[in-house]
Amino acid sequence: MTQGSAASVPSGRSMRADARRNRDRILAAAGTAIAEHGAEASLEEIARHAGVGSATLHRHFPSRQALLEAVFRDRVEILCAKARDLAASPDPGSALVTWLRAVGAHAASNRGLAASLMRGARDGDPTLGTTCHTMIIDSGGELLTRARQAHAVRPEVAIADLLKLVSAISLAAEQETAGAAETDRLLTLALDGVRPHGVPVTGPARTRGGDSRNT
């Protein structure tokens, strides 16, 4: 990893408790700002909303790229933790759909984050994309395997197919005011197609007028 990436800043046990709290607040504020204003959100505003000074923000994240990488990595880790929790669900089909909706919400809130990370990749962590992609594939793959075993999805469906579907829907809905809600609505419609014999996805999609779709 090159200088200026997120790994250049101590994390975990090596950080004091107050430093960890500051870092967590910065990440939370950055995530909110990116969802509202995109990846070019003001670093000064992020620091202000986190309740820290600009110097503190730059001490934890020496560059915008380092901050964006940390936000992305944090979101992926949250998705993987959610998949682990859902793996114990007694309804594997619903667990998979719940997780895919979380992936859709994650993608809808990125607002240019992936493109910005790619533009700055030369100065960041060269392994970030591969590592996060593998984590997501592994986490979702376990849920899909359980759903297949419960005959809740068609046997030919692969986790890569589902993630491409979620990504495409999120990208299409990104420019809409209600991007996350539109992503969820379209995803619910699309997931009907991966159910065997057209069994509807739990929680029917709503039309733009607000009426539930008949199933």
PDB file of C-alpha atoms in Angstrom:
ATOM      1  CA  MET A   1       0.000   0.000   0.000  1.00  0.00           C
ATOM      2  CA  THR A   2       1.335   3.413  -0.861  1.00  0.00           C
ATOM      3  CA  GLN A   3       1.767   6.316   1.485  1.00  0.00           C
ATOM      4  CA  GLY A   4      -1.500   8.137   2.203  1.00  0.00           C
ATOM      5  CA  SER A   5      -3.690   5.048   2.207  1.00  0.00           C
ATOM      6  CA  ALA A   6      -5.920   4.159   5.144  1.00  0.00           C
ATOM      7  CA  ALA A   7      -3.483   1.525   6.415  1.00  0.00           C
ATOM      8  CA  SER A   8      -0.915   4.230   7.154  1.00  0.00           C
ATOM      9  CA  VAL A   9      -3.034   5.222  10.141  1.00  0.00           C
ATOM     10  CA  PRO A  10      -3.087   2.954  13.202  1.00  0.00           C
ATOM     11  CA  SER A  11      -6.385   1.249  13.869  1.00  0.00           C
ATOM     12  CA  GLY A  12      -7.941  -1.323  16.174  1.00  0.00           C
ATOM     13  CA  ARG A  13      -6.165  -2.024  19.465  1.00  0.00           C
ATOM     14  CA  SER A  14      -3.163   0.182  18.622  1.00  0.00           C
ATOM     15  CA  MET A  15      -5.352   3.298  18.839  1.00  0.00           C
ATOM     16  CA  ARG A  16      -6.431   5.012  22.041  1.00  0.00           C
ATOM     17  CA  ALA A  17     -10.119   4.817  22.844  1.00  0.00           C
ATOM     18  CA  ASP A  18     -10.649   8.527  22.127  1.00  0.00           C
ATOM     19  CA  ALA A  19      -8.802   8.222  18.816  1.00  0.00           C
ATOM     20  CA  ARG A  20     -10.975   5.262  17.821  1.00  0.00           C
ATOM     21  CA  ARG A  21     -14.100   7.250  18.689  1.00  0.00           C
ATOM     22  CA  ASN A  22     -12.903  10.172  16.571  1.00  0.00           C
ATOM     23  CA  ARG A  23     -12.155   7.842  13.667  1.00  0.00           C
ATOM     24  CA  ASP A  24     -15.572   6.197  13.947  1.00  0.00           C
ATOM     25  CA  ARG A  25     -17.298   9.589  14.030  1.00  0.00           C
ATOM     26  CA  ILE A  26     -15.371  10.733  10.954  1.00  0.00           C
ATOM     27  CA  LEU A  27     -16.330   7.570   9.057  1.00  0.00           C
ATOM     28  CA  ALA A  28     -19.995   7.953  10.024  1.00  0.00           C
ATOM     29  CA  ALA A  29     -20.038  11.613   8.997  1.00  0.00           C
ATOM     30  CA  ALA A  30     -18.238  10.818   5.737  1.00  0.00           C
ATOM     31  CA  GLY A  31     -20.716   8.057   4.921  1.00  0.00           C
ATOM     32  CA  THR A  32     -23.641  10.423   5.433  1.00  0.00           C
ATOM     33  CA  ALA A  33     -21.995  13.182   3.405  1.00  0.00           C
ATOM     34  CA  ILE A  34     -21.215  10.843   0.509  1.00  0.00           C
ATOM     35  CA  ALA A  35     -24.811   9.581   0.458  1.00  0.00           C
ATOM     36  CA  GLU A  36     -26.099  13.176   0.330  1.00  0.00           C
ATOM     37  CA  HIS A  37     -23.487  14.983  -1.764  1.00  0.00           C
ATOM     38  CA  GLY A  38     -21.380  12.335  -3.481  1.00  0.00           C
ATOM     39  CA  ALA A  39     -17.722  11.394  -3.193  1.00  0.00           C
ATOM     40  CA  GLU A  40     -16.576  15.017  -3.579  1.00  0.00           C
ATOM     41  CA  ALA A  41     -18.301  16.045  -0.334  1.00  0.00           C
ATOM     42  CA  SER A  42     -16.446  18.753   1.597  1.00  0.00           C
ATOM     43  CA  LEU A  43     -13.834  17.377   3.987  1.00  0.00           C
ATOM     44  CA  GLU A  44     -14.277  20.450   6.172  1.00  0.00           C
ATOM     45  CA  GLU A  45     -18.006  19.748   6.472  1.00  0.00           C
ATOM     46  CA  ILE A  46     -17.308  16.116   7.270  1.00  0.00           C
ATOM     47  CA  ALA A  47     -14.946  17.156  10.071  1.00  0.00           C
ATOM     48  CA  ARG A  48     -17.502  19.629  11.397  1.00  0.00           C
ATOM     49  CA  HIS A  49     -20.303  17.057  11.453  1.00  0.00           C
ATOM     50  CA  ALA A  50     -17.977  14.568  13.123  1.00  0.00           C
ATOM     51  CA  GLY A  51     -17.222  17.124  15.838  1.00  0.00           C
ATOM     52  CA  VAL A  52     -13.491  17.173  15.151  1.00  0.00           C
ATOM     53  CA  GLY A  53     -11.058  19.611  13.619  1.00  0.00           C
ATOM     54  CA  SER A  54      -9.641  19.326  10.124  1.00  0.00           C
ATOM     55  CA  ALA A  55      -6.255  18.443  11.604  1.00  0.00           C
ATOM     56  CA  THR A  56      -7.771  15.456  13.397  1.00  0.00           C
ATOM     57  CA  LEU A  57      -9.463  14.290  10.205  1.00  0.00           C
ATOM     58  CA  HIS A  58      -6.201  14.521   8.250  1.00  0.00           C
ATOM     59  CA  ARG A  59      -4.280  12.793  11.030  1.00  0.00           C
ATOM     60  CA  HIS A  60      -6.535   9.752  10.628  1.00  0.00           C
ATOM     61  CA  PHE A  61      -6.970  10.083   6.860  1.00  0.00           C
ATOM     62  CA  PRO A  62      -4.064  11.927   5.189  1.00  0.00           C
ATOM     63  CA  SER A  63      -5.916  12.216   1.871  1.00  0.00           C
ATOM     64  CA  ARG A  64      -9.436  12.130   0.453  1.00  0.00           C
ATOM     65  CA  GLN A  65      -8.548   8.784  -1.144  1.00  0.00           C
ATOM     66  CA  ALA A  66      -7.641   7.325   2.249  1.00  0.00           C
ATOM     67  CA  LEU A  67     -10.973   8.457   3.709  1.00  0.00           C
ATOM     68  CA  LEU A  68     -12.996   7.145   0.780  1.00  0.00           C
ATOM     69  CA  GLU A  69     -11.214   3.791   0.965  1.00  0.00           C
ATOM     70  CA  ALA A  70     -11.953   3.549   4.681  1.00  0.00           C
ATOM     71  CA  VAL A  71     -15.639   4.364   4.145  1.00  0.00           C
ATOM     72  CA  PHE A  72     -15.908   1.746   1.400  1.00  0.00           C
ATOM     73  CA  ARG A  73     -14.075  -0.900   3.427  1.00  0.00           C
ATOM     74  CA  ASP A  74     -16.213  -0.156   6.494  1.00  0.00           C
ATOM     75  CA  ARG A  75     -19.425  -0.602   4.485  1.00  0.00           C
ATOM     76  CA  VAL A  76     -18.217  -3.884   3.033  1.00  0.00           C
ATOM     77  CA  GLU A  77     -17.344  -5.170   6.502  1.00  0.00           C
ATOM     78  CA  ILE A  78     -20.831  -4.225   7.718  1.00  0.00           C
ATOM     79  CA  LEU A  79     -22.392  -6.137   4.818  1.00  0.00           C
ATOM     80  CA  CYS A  80     -20.258  -9.181   5.593  1.00  0.00           C
ATOM     81  CA  ALA A  81     -21.216  -9.041   9.270  1.00  0.00           C
ATOM     82  CA  LYS A  82     -24.879  -8.826   8.272  1.00  0.00           C
ATOM     83  CA  ALA A  83     -24.455 -11.907   6.071  1.00  0.00           C
ATOM     84  CA  ARG A  84     -22.960 -13.829   8.996  1.00  0.00           C
ATOM     85  CA  ASP A  85     -25.910 -12.858  11.198  1.00  0.00           C
ATOM     86  CA  LEU A  86     -28.425 -13.839   8.513  1.00  0.00           C
ATOM     87  CA  ALA A  87     -26.744 -17.206   7.980  1.00  0.00           C
ATOM     88  CA  ALA A  88     -28.511 -18.446  11.119  1.00  0.00           C
ATOM     89  CA  SER A  89     -31.967 -17.456   9.840  1.00  0.00           C
ATOM     90  CA  PRO A  90     -34.550 -20.270   9.692  1.00  0.00           C
ATOM     91  CA  ASP A  91     -35.724 -18.877   6.317  1.00  0.00           C
ATOM     92  CA  PRO A  92     -32.709 -18.947   3.948  1.00  0.00           C
ATOM     93  CA  GLY A  93     -34.664 -17.455   1.042  1.00  0.00           C
ATOM     94  CA  SER A  94     -35.749 -14.410   2.999  1.00  0.00           C
ATOM     95  CA  ALA A  95     -32.257 -14.108   4.495  1.00  0.00           C
ATOM     96  CA  LEU A  96     -30.729 -13.886   1.017  1.00  0.00           C
ATOM     97  CA  VAL A  97     -33.272 -11.284  -0.116  1.00  0.00           C
ATOM     98  CA  THR A  98     -32.719  -9.226   3.057  1.00  0.00           C
ATOM     99  CA  TRP A  99     -28.978  -9.230   2.439  1.00  0.00           C
ATOM    100  CA  LEU A 100     -29.323  -8.305  -1.234  1.00  0.00           C
ATOM    101  CA  ARG A 101     -31.523  -5.375  -0.233  1.00  0.00           C
ATOM    102  CA  ALA A 102     -28.772  -4.282   2.164  1.00  0.00           C
ATOM    103  CA  VAL A 103     -26.261  -4.529  -0.693  1.00  0.00           C
ATOM    104  CA  GLY A 104     -28.610  -2.431  -2.827  1.00  0.00           C
ATOM    105  CA  ALA A 105     -28.928   0.210  -0.114  1.00  0.00           C
ATOM    106  CA  HIS A 106     -25.136   0.231   0.230  1.00  0.00           C
ATOM    107  CA  ALA A 107     -24.692   0.708  -3.515  1.00  0.00           C
ATOM    108  CA  ALA A 108     -27.389   3.394  -3.694  1.00  0.00           C
ATOM    109  CA  SER A 109     -25.670   5.417  -0.978  1.00  0.00           C
ATOM    110  CA  ASN A 110     -22.247   5.340  -2.656  1.00  0.00           C
ATOM    111  CA  ARG A 111     -23.042   8.144  -5.140  1.00  0.00           C
ATOM    112  CA  GLY A 112     -19.881   8.107  -7.223  1.00  0.00           C
ATOM    113  CA  LEU A 113     -17.701   6.521  -4.544  1.00  0.00           C
ATOM    114  CA  ALA A 114     -16.537   3.626  -6.728  1.00  0.00           C
ATOM    115  CA  ALA A 115     -15.668   5.915  -9.649  1.00  0.00           C
ATOM    116  CA  SER A 116     -13.767   8.263  -7.355  1.00  0.00           C
ATOM    117  CA  LEU A 117     -11.843   5.364  -5.820  1.00  0.00           C
ATOM    118  CA  MET A 118     -10.855   4.175  -9.272  1.00  0.00           C
ATOM    119  CA  ARG A 119      -9.634   7.646 -10.261  1.00  0.00           C
ATOM    120  CA  GLY A 120      -7.395   7.777  -7.195  1.00  0.00           C
ATOM    121  CA  ALA A 121      -6.373   4.115  -7.223  1.00  0.00           C
ATOM    122  CA  ARG A 122      -2.763   4.947  -8.101  1.00  0.00           C
ATOM    123  CA  ASP A 123      -2.346   6.676  -4.725  1.00  0.00           C
ATOM    124  CA  GLY A 124      -4.376   4.193  -2.693  1.00  0.00           C
ATOM    125  CA  ASP A 125      -4.563   0.565  -1.689  1.00  0.00           C
ATOM    126  CA  PRO A 126      -4.079  -1.538  -4.848  1.00  0.00           C
ATOM    127  CA  THR A 127      -5.675  -4.574  -3.187  1.00  0.00           C
ATOM    128  CA  LEU A 128      -8.853  -2.845  -1.997  1.00  0.00           C
ATOM    129  CA  GLY A 129     -11.108  -3.749  -4.905  1.00  0.00           C
ATOM    130  CA  THR A 130     -10.060  -7.392  -5.081  1.00  0.00           C
ATOM    131  CA  THR A 131     -10.202  -7.875  -1.318  1.00  0.00           C
ATOM    132  CA  CYS A 132     -13.640  -6.312  -0.899  1.00  0.00           C
ATOM    133  CA  HIS A 133     -15.022  -8.134  -3.938  1.00  0.00           C
ATOM    134  CA  THR A 134     -13.844 -11.473  -2.522  1.00  0.00           C
ATOM    135  CA  MET A 135     -15.367 -10.691   0.874  1.00  0.00           C
ATOM    136  CA  ILE A 136     -18.743  -9.864  -0.685  1.00  0.00           C
ATOM    137  CA  ILE A 137     -18.714 -12.927  -2.960  1.00  0.00           C
ATOM    138  CA  ASP A 138     -17.848 -15.243  -0.063  1.00  0.00           C
ATOM    139  CA  SER A 139     -20.461 -13.739   2.264  1.00  0.00           C
ATOM    140  CA  GLY A 140     -23.250 -13.751  -0.304  1.00  0.00           C
ATOM    141  CA  GLY A 141     -22.237 -17.159  -1.612  1.00  0.00           C
ATOM    142  CA  GLU A 142     -22.904 -18.769   1.753  1.00  0.00           C
ATOM    143  CA  LEU A 143     -26.394 -17.268   1.903  1.00  0.00           C
ATOM    144  CA  LEU A 144     -27.098 -18.340  -1.679  1.00  0.00           C
ATOM    145  CA  THR A 145     -25.981 -21.908  -0.954  1.00  0.00           C
ATOM    146  CA  ARG A 146     -28.398 -22.129   1.959  1.00  0.00           C
ATOM    147  CA  ALA A 147     -31.199 -20.648  -0.156  1.00  0.00           C
ATOM    148  CA  ARG A 148     -30.504 -23.215  -2.890  1.00  0.00           C
ATOM    149  CA  GLN A 149     -30.610 -26.042  -0.365  1.00  0.00           C
ATOM    150  CA  ALA A 150     -34.003 -24.762   0.797  1.00  0.00           C
ATOM    151  CA  HIS A 151     -35.187 -24.628  -2.853  1.00  0.00           C
ATOM    152  CA  ALA A 152     -35.815 -20.894  -2.442  1.00  0.00           C
ATOM    153  CA  VAL A 153     -33.905 -19.898  -5.582  1.00  0.00           C
ATOM    154  CA  ARG A 154     -33.422 -21.423  -8.997  1.00  0.00           C
ATOM    155  CA  PRO A 155     -30.394 -23.772  -9.037  1.00  0.00           C
ATOM    156  CA  GLU A 156     -28.612 -22.019 -11.916  1.00  0.00           C
ATOM    157  CA  VAL A 157     -28.458 -18.647 -10.151  1.00  0.00           C
ATOM    158  CA  ALA A 158     -24.919 -17.593  -9.101  1.00  0.00           C
ATOM    159  CA  ILE A 159     -23.983 -15.001  -6.498  1.00  0.00           C
ATOM    160  CA  ALA A 160     -22.125 -13.033  -9.201  1.00  0.00           C
ATOM    161  CA  ASP A 161     -25.397 -12.839 -11.169  1.00  0.00           C
ATOM    162  CA  LEU A 162     -27.249 -11.426  -8.188  1.00  0.00           C
ATOM    163  CA  LEU A 163     -24.550  -8.876  -7.373  1.00  0.00           C
ATOM    164  CA  LYS A 164     -24.451  -7.690 -11.003  1.00  0.00           C
ATOM    165  CA  LEU A 165     -28.226  -7.329 -10.884  1.00  0.00           C
ATOM    166  CA  VAL A 166     -28.090  -5.276  -7.688  1.00  0.00           C
ATOM    167  CA  SER A 167     -25.261  -3.128  -9.055  1.00  0.00           C
ATOM    168  CA  ALA A 168     -27.075  -2.419 -12.325  1.00  0.00           C
ATOM    169  CA  ILE A 169     -30.312  -1.494 -10.563  1.00  0.00           C
ATOM    170  CA  SER A 170     -28.491   0.768  -8.100  1.00  0.00           C
ATOM    171  CA  LEU A 171     -26.626   2.512 -10.916  1.00  0.00           C
ATOM    172  CA  ALA A 172     -29.873   3.082 -12.814  1.00  0.00           C
ATOM    173  CA  ALA A 173     -31.545   4.554  -9.731  1.00  0.00           C
ATOM    174  CA  GLU A 174     -28.525   6.590  -8.565  1.00  0.00           C
ATOM    175  CA  GLN A 175     -29.649   9.881 -10.110  1.00  0.00           C
ATOM    176  CA  GLU A 176     -33.182   9.659  -8.694  1.00  0.00           C
ATOM    177  CA  THR A 177     -34.122  11.669  -5.615  1.00  0.00           C
ATOM    178  CA  ALA A 178     -35.340   8.554  -3.811  1.00  0.00           C
ATOM    179  CA  GLY A 179     -32.439   6.421  -5.018  1.00  0.00           C
ATOM    180  CA  ALA A 180     -32.416   3.906  -2.155  1.00  0.00           C
ATOM    181  CA  ALA A 181     -36.194   3.435  -2.236  1.00  0.00           C
ATOM    182  CA  GLU A 182     -36.189   3.066  -6.017  1.00  0.00           C
ATOM    183  CA  THR A 183     -33.356   0.544  -5.822  1.00  0.00           C
ATOM    184  CA  ASP A 184     -35.307  -1.529  -3.317  1.00  0.00           C
ATOM    185  CA  ARG A 185     -38.489  -1.359  -5.406  1.00  0.00           C
ATOM    186  CA  LEU A 186     -36.751  -2.457  -8.610  1.00  0.00           C
ATOM    187  CA  LEU A 187     -34.752  -5.112  -6.794  1.00  0.00           C
ATOM    188  CA  THR A 188     -37.906  -6.655  -5.366  1.00  0.00           C
ATOM    189  CA  LEU A 189     -39.373  -6.849  -8.864  1.00  0.00           C
ATOM    190  CA  ALA A 190     -36.211  -8.385 -10.318  1.00  0.00           C
ATOM    191  CA  LEU A 191     -35.777 -10.979  -7.586  1.00  0.00           C
ATOM    192  CA  ASP A 192     -39.100 -12.541  -8.483  1.00  0.00           C
ATOM    193  CA  GLY A 193     -37.252 -13.925 -11.480  1.00  0.00           C
ATOM    194  CA  VAL A 194     -34.758 -15.949  -9.420  1.00  0.00           C
ATOM    195  CA  ARG A 195     -37.462 -17.688  -7.386  1.00  0.00           C
ATOM    196  CA  PRO A 196     -38.495 -21.161  -8.538  1.00  0.00           C
ATOM    197  CA  HIS A 197     -41.887 -21.304 -10.273  1.00  0.00           C
ATOM    198  CA  GLY A 198     -42.367 -17.554  -9.811  1.00  0.00           C
ATOM    199  CA  VAL A 199     -42.759 -17.680  -6.027  1.00  0.00           C
ATOM    200  CA  PRO A 200     -42.880 -13.973  -5.041  1.00  0.00           C
ATOM    201  CA  VAL A 201     -40.161 -12.276  -3.055  1.00  0.00           C
ATOM    202  CA  THR A 202     -41.082 -11.615   0.565  1.00  0.00           C
ATOM    203  CA  GLY A 203     -42.408  -8.056   0.856  1.00  0.00           C
ATOM    204  CA  PRO A 204     -44.064  -7.203  -2.469  1.00  0.00           C
ATOM    205  CA  ALA A 205     -42.723  -4.238  -4.399  1.00  0.00           C
ATOM    206  CA  ARG A 206     -44.748  -1.078  -4.432  1.00  0.00           C
ATOM    207  CA  THR A 207     -45.589   0.803  -7.568  1.00  0.00           C
ATOM    208  CA  ARG A 208     -44.712   4.450  -7.937  1.00  0.00           C
ATOM    209  CA  GLY A 209     -48.256   5.280  -6.908  1.00  0.00           C
ATOM    210  CA  GLY A 210     -47.781   3.416  -3.636  1.00  0.00           C
ATOM    211  CA  ASP A 211     -50.066   0.425  -4.308  1.00  0.00           C
ATOM    212  CA  SER A 212     -48.743  -3.040  -3.653  1.00  0.00           C
ATOM    213  CA  ARG A 213     -48.191  -5.183  -6.712  1.00  0.00           C
ATOM    214  CA  ASN A 214     -50.540  -8.122  -6.962  1.00  0.00           C
ATOM    215  CA  THR A 215     -48.811 -11.480  -6.786  1.00  0.00           C
TER     216      THR A 215
END
